[in-house]
CSV table of C-alpha atoms in Angstrom, one decimal:
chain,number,residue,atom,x,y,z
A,1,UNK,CA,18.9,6.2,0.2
A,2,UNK,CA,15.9,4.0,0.5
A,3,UNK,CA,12.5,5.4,0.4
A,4,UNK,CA,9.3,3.3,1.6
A,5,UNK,CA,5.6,3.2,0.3
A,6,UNK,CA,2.7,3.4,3.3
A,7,UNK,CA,-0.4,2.4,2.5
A,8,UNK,CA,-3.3,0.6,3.7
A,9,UNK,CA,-4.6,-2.2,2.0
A,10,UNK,CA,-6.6,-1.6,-1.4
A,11,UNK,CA,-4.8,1.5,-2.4
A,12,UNK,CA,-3.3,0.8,-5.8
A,13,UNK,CA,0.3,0.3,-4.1
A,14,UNK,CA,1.2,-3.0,-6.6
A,15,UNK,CA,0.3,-1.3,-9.8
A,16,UNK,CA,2.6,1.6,-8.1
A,17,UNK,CA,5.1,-0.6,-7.4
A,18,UNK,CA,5.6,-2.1,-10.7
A,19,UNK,CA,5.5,1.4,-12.4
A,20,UNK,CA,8.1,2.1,-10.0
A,21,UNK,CA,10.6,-0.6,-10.9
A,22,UNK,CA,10.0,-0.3,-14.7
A,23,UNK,CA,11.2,3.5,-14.4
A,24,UNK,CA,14.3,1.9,-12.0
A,25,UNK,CA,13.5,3.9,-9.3
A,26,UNK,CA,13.9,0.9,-6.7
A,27,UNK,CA,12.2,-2.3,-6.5
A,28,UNK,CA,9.4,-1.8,-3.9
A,29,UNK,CA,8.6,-4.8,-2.6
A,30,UNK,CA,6.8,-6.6,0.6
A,31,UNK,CA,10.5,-7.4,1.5
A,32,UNK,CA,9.6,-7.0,5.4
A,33,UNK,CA,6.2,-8.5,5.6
A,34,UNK,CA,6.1,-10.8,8.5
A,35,UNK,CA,4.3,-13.3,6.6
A,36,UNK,CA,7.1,-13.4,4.1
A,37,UNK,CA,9.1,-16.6,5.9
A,38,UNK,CA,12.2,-16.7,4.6
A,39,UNK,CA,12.8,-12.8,4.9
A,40,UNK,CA,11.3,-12.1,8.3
A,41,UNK,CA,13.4,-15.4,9.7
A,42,UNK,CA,16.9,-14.2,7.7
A,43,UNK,CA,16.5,-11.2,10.2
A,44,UNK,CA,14.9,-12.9,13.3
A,45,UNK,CA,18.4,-15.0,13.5
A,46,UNK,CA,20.6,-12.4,12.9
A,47,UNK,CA,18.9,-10.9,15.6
A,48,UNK,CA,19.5,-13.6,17.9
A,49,UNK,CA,22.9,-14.2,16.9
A,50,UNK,CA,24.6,-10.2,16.9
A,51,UNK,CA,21.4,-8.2,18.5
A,52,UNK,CA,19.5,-5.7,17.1
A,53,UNK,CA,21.2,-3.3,15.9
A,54,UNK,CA,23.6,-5.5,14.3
A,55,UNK,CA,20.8,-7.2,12.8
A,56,UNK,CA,19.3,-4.5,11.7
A,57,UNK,CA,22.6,-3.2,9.3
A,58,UNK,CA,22.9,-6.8,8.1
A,59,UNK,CA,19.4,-7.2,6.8
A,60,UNK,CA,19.9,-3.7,5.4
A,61,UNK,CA,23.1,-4.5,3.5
A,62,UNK,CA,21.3,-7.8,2.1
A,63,UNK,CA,18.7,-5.6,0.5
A,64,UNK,CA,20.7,-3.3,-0.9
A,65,UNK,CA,21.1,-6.3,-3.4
A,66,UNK,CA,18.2,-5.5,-4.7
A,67,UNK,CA,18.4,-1.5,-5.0
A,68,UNK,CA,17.4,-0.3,-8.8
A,69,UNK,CA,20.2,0.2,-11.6
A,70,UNK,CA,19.9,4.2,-10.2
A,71,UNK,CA,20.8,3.2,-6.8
A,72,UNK,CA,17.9,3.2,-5.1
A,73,UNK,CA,15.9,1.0,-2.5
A,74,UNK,CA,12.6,0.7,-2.2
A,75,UNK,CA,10.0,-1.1,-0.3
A,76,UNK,CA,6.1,-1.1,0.2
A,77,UNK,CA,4.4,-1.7,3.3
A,78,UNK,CA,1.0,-1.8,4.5
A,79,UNK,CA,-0.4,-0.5,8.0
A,80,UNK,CA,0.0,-3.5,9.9
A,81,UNK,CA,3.6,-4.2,8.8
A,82,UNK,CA,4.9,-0.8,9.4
A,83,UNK,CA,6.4,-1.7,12.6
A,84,UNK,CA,8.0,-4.6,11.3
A,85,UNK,CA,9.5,-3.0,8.6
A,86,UNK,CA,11.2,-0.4,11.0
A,87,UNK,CA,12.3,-3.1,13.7
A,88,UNK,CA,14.3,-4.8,10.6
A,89,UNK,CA,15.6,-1.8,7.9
A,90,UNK,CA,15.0,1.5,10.4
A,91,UNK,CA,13.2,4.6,9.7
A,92,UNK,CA,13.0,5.4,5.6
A,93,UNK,CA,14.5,8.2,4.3
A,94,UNK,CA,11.7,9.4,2.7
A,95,UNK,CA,8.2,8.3,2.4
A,96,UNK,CA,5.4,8.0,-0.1
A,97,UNK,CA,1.9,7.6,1.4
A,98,UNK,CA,-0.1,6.6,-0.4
A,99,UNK,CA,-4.4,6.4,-0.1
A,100,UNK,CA,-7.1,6.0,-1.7
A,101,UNK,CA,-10.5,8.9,-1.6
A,102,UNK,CA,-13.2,6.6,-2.4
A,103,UNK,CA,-13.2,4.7,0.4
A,104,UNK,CA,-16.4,2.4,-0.2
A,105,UNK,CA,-14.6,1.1,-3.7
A,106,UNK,CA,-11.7,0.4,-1.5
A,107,UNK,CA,-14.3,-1.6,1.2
A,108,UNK,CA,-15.6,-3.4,-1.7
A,109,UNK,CA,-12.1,-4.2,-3.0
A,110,UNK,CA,-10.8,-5.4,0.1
A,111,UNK,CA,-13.7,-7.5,1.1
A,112,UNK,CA,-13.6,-9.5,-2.3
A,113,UNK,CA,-9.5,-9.8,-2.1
A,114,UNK,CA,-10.3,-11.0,1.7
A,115,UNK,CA,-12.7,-13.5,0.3
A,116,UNK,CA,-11.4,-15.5,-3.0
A,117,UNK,CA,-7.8,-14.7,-1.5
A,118,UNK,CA,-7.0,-12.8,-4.4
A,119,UNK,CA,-4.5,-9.8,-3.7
A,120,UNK,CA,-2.3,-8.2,-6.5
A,121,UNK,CA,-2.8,-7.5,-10.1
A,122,UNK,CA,-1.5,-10.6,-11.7
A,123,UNK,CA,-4.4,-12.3,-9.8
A,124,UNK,CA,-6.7,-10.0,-9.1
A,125,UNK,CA,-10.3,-11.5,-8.8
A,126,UNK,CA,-12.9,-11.1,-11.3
A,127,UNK,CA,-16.7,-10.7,-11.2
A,128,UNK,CA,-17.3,-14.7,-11.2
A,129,UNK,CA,-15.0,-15.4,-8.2
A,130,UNK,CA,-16.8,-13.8,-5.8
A,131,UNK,CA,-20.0,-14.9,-4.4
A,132,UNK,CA,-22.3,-12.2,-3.1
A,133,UNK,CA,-24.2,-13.1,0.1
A,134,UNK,CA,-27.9,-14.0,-0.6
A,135,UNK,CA,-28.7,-11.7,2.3
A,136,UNK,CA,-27.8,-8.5,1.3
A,137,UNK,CA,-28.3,-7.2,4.5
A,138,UNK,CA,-25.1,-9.6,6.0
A,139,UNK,CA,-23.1,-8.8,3.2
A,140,UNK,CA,-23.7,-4.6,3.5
A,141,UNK,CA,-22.3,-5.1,7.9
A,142,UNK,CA,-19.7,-7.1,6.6
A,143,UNK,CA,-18.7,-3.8,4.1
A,144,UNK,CA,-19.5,-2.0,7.1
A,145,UNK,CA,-17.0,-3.5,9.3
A,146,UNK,CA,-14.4,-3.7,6.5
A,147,UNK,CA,-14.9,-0.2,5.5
A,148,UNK,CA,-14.3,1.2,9.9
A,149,UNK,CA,-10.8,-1.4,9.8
A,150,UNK,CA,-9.6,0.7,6.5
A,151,UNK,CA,-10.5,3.7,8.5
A,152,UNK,CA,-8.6,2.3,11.1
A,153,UNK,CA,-5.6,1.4,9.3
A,154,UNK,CA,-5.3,5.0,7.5
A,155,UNK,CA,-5.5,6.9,10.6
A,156,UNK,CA,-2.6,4.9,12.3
A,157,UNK,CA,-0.8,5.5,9.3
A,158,UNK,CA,-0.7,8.7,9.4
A,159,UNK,CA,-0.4,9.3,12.6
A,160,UNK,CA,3.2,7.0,12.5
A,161,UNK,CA,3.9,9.0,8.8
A,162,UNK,CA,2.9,12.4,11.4
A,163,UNK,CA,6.2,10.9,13.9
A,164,UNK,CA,8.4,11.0,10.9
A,165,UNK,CA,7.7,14.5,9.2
A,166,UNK,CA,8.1,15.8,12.5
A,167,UNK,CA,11.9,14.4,12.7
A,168,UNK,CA,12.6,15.6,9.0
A,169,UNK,CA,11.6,13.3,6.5
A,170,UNK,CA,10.2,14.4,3.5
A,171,UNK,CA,6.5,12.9,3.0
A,172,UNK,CA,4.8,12.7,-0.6
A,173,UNK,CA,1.0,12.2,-0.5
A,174,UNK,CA,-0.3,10.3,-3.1
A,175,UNK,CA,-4.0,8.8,-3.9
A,176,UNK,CA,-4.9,6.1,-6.0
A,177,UNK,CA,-7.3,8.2,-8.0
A,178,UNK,CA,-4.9,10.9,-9.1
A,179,UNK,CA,-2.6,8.5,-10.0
A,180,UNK,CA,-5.0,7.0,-12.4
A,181,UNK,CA,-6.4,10.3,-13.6
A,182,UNK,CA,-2.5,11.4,-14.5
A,183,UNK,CA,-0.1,8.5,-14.4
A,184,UNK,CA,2.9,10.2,-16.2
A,185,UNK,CA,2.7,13.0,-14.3
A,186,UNK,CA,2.3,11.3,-11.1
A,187,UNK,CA,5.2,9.2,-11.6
A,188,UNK,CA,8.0,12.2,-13.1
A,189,UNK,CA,6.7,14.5,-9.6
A,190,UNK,CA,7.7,10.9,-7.7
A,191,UNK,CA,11.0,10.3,-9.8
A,192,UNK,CA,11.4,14.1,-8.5
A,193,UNK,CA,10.7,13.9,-4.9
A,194,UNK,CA,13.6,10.5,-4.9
A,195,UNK,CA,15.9,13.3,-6.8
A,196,UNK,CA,15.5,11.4,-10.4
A,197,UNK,CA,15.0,13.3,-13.6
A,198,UNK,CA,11.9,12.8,-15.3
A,199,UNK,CA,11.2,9.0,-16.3
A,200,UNK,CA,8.0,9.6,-18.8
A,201,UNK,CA,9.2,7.7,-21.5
A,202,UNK,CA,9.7,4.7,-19.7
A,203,UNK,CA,6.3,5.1,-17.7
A,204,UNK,CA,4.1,2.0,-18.3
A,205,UNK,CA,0.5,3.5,-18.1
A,206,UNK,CA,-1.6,0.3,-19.5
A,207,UNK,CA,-3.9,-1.3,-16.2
A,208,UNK,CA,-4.9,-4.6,-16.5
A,209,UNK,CA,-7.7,-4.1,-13.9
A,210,UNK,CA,-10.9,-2.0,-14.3
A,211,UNK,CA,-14.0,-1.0,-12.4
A,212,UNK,CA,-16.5,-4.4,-12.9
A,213,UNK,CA,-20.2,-4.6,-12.6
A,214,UNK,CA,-20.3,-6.6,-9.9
A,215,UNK,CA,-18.7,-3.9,-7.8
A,216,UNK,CA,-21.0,-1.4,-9.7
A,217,UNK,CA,-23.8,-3.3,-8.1
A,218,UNK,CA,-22.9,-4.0,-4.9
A,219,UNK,CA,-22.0,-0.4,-4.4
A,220,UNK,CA,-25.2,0.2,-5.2
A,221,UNK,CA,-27.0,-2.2,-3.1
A,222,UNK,CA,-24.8,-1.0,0.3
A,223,UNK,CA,-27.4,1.5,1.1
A,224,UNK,CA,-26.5,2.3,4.6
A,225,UNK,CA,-23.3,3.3,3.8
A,226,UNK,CA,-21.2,4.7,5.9
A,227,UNK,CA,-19.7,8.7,5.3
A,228,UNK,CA,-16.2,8.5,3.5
A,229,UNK,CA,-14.0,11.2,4.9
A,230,UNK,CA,-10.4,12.1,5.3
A,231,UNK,CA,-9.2,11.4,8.7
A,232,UNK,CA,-8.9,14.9,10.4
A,233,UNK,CA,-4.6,14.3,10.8
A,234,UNK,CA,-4.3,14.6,7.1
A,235,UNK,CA,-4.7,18.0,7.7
A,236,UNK,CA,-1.5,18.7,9.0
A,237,UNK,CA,0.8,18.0,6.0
């Protein structure tokens, strides 16, 4: 069984991740991201040299090397890889999306990690790292674009998560802020849906990463921001 996390940027998925592998319960990683080299050309000549298919049951087989000690497979993958991850392991057998409700911390996330290049928690970027634009003004359209791709990215999301349901596979919707708000509960109902007994005691709830002033401030600042709502196809789970 191998089950896949689908998220849009910004959304909590590597603090998820890593709660995920200290409980065992796979080892979600980016192993299909196109940017990846090694992985994404490992498949690409397989593919060449036995076809698709083919290619698609070897590449599957080499990641089951790195399935938990319960047995399980796991992998994360944003929007924009989605496609790729399917080409290469298939469709999961079940899904967590995951999101994030306050979508103008996510904008403001995702436009600093964009900017200093900083991306996970291990290296995630701290108030001095990131220069605000003197204009205010350039700084609040480029949230405004970031904030319309995240948008963007969700609704696609679901609407591939929406193909998937619809053929059987068992969706679990997650958001960043309730698994902040109850991280042991959280992760035993997630242990639950991948048909694990409760993993509280091993649950690691410590974040390294807190709200800063600096995003405090420049949320504060984006005054034409833009309304934050649910796309309308979350609806239908």
């Amino acid at each position: 069984m191998y089950y896949a996390i689908y998220c849009p940027p910004r959304t909590g998925s590597t603090w998820l991740a890593d709660m995920l592998r200290n409980c065992l319960l796979g080892c979600p990683e980016e192993f299909t991201n196109p940017n990846r080299k090694n992985h994404f050309k490992l498949f690409e000549d397989w593919e060449k040299s036995v076809g698709p298919d083919k290619a698609q049951k070897m590449f599957k087989d080499w990641l089951h090397t790195h399935k938990s000690a319960r047995g399980i497979l796991g992998i994360k993958a944003l929007t924009n890889y989605i496609p790729a991850t399917e080409r290469m392991i298939g469709a999961p057998d079940k899904i967590i999306f995951l999101v994030r409700r306050d979508k103008h911390r996510q904008a403001i996330s995702l436009l600093r990690a964009r900017t200093t290049g900083k991306w996970g928690v291990a290296t995630s970027v701290i108030a001095g790292d990131y220069v605000r634009h003197q204009n205010h003004h350039d700084e609040q359209n480029q949230l405004n674009e970031v904030f319309r791709n995240i948008l963007n990215q969700e609704q696609r999301c679901l609407e591939h998560i929406l193909v998937h349901r619809n053929n059987g596979v068992p969706i679990y919707i997650l958001s960043y802020e309730d698994l902040q708000a109850d991280t042991v509960g959280q992760i035993n109902s997630i242990s639950q849906f991948l048909g694990v007994d409760e993993v509280h005691n091993m649950v690691q709830t410590t974040r390294t990463v807190q709200r800063d002033e600096l995003t405090e401030q420049m949320l504060e600042d984006w005054t034409d921001k833009p309304e934050a709502t649910l796309p309308s196809t979350i609806k239908q789970f």
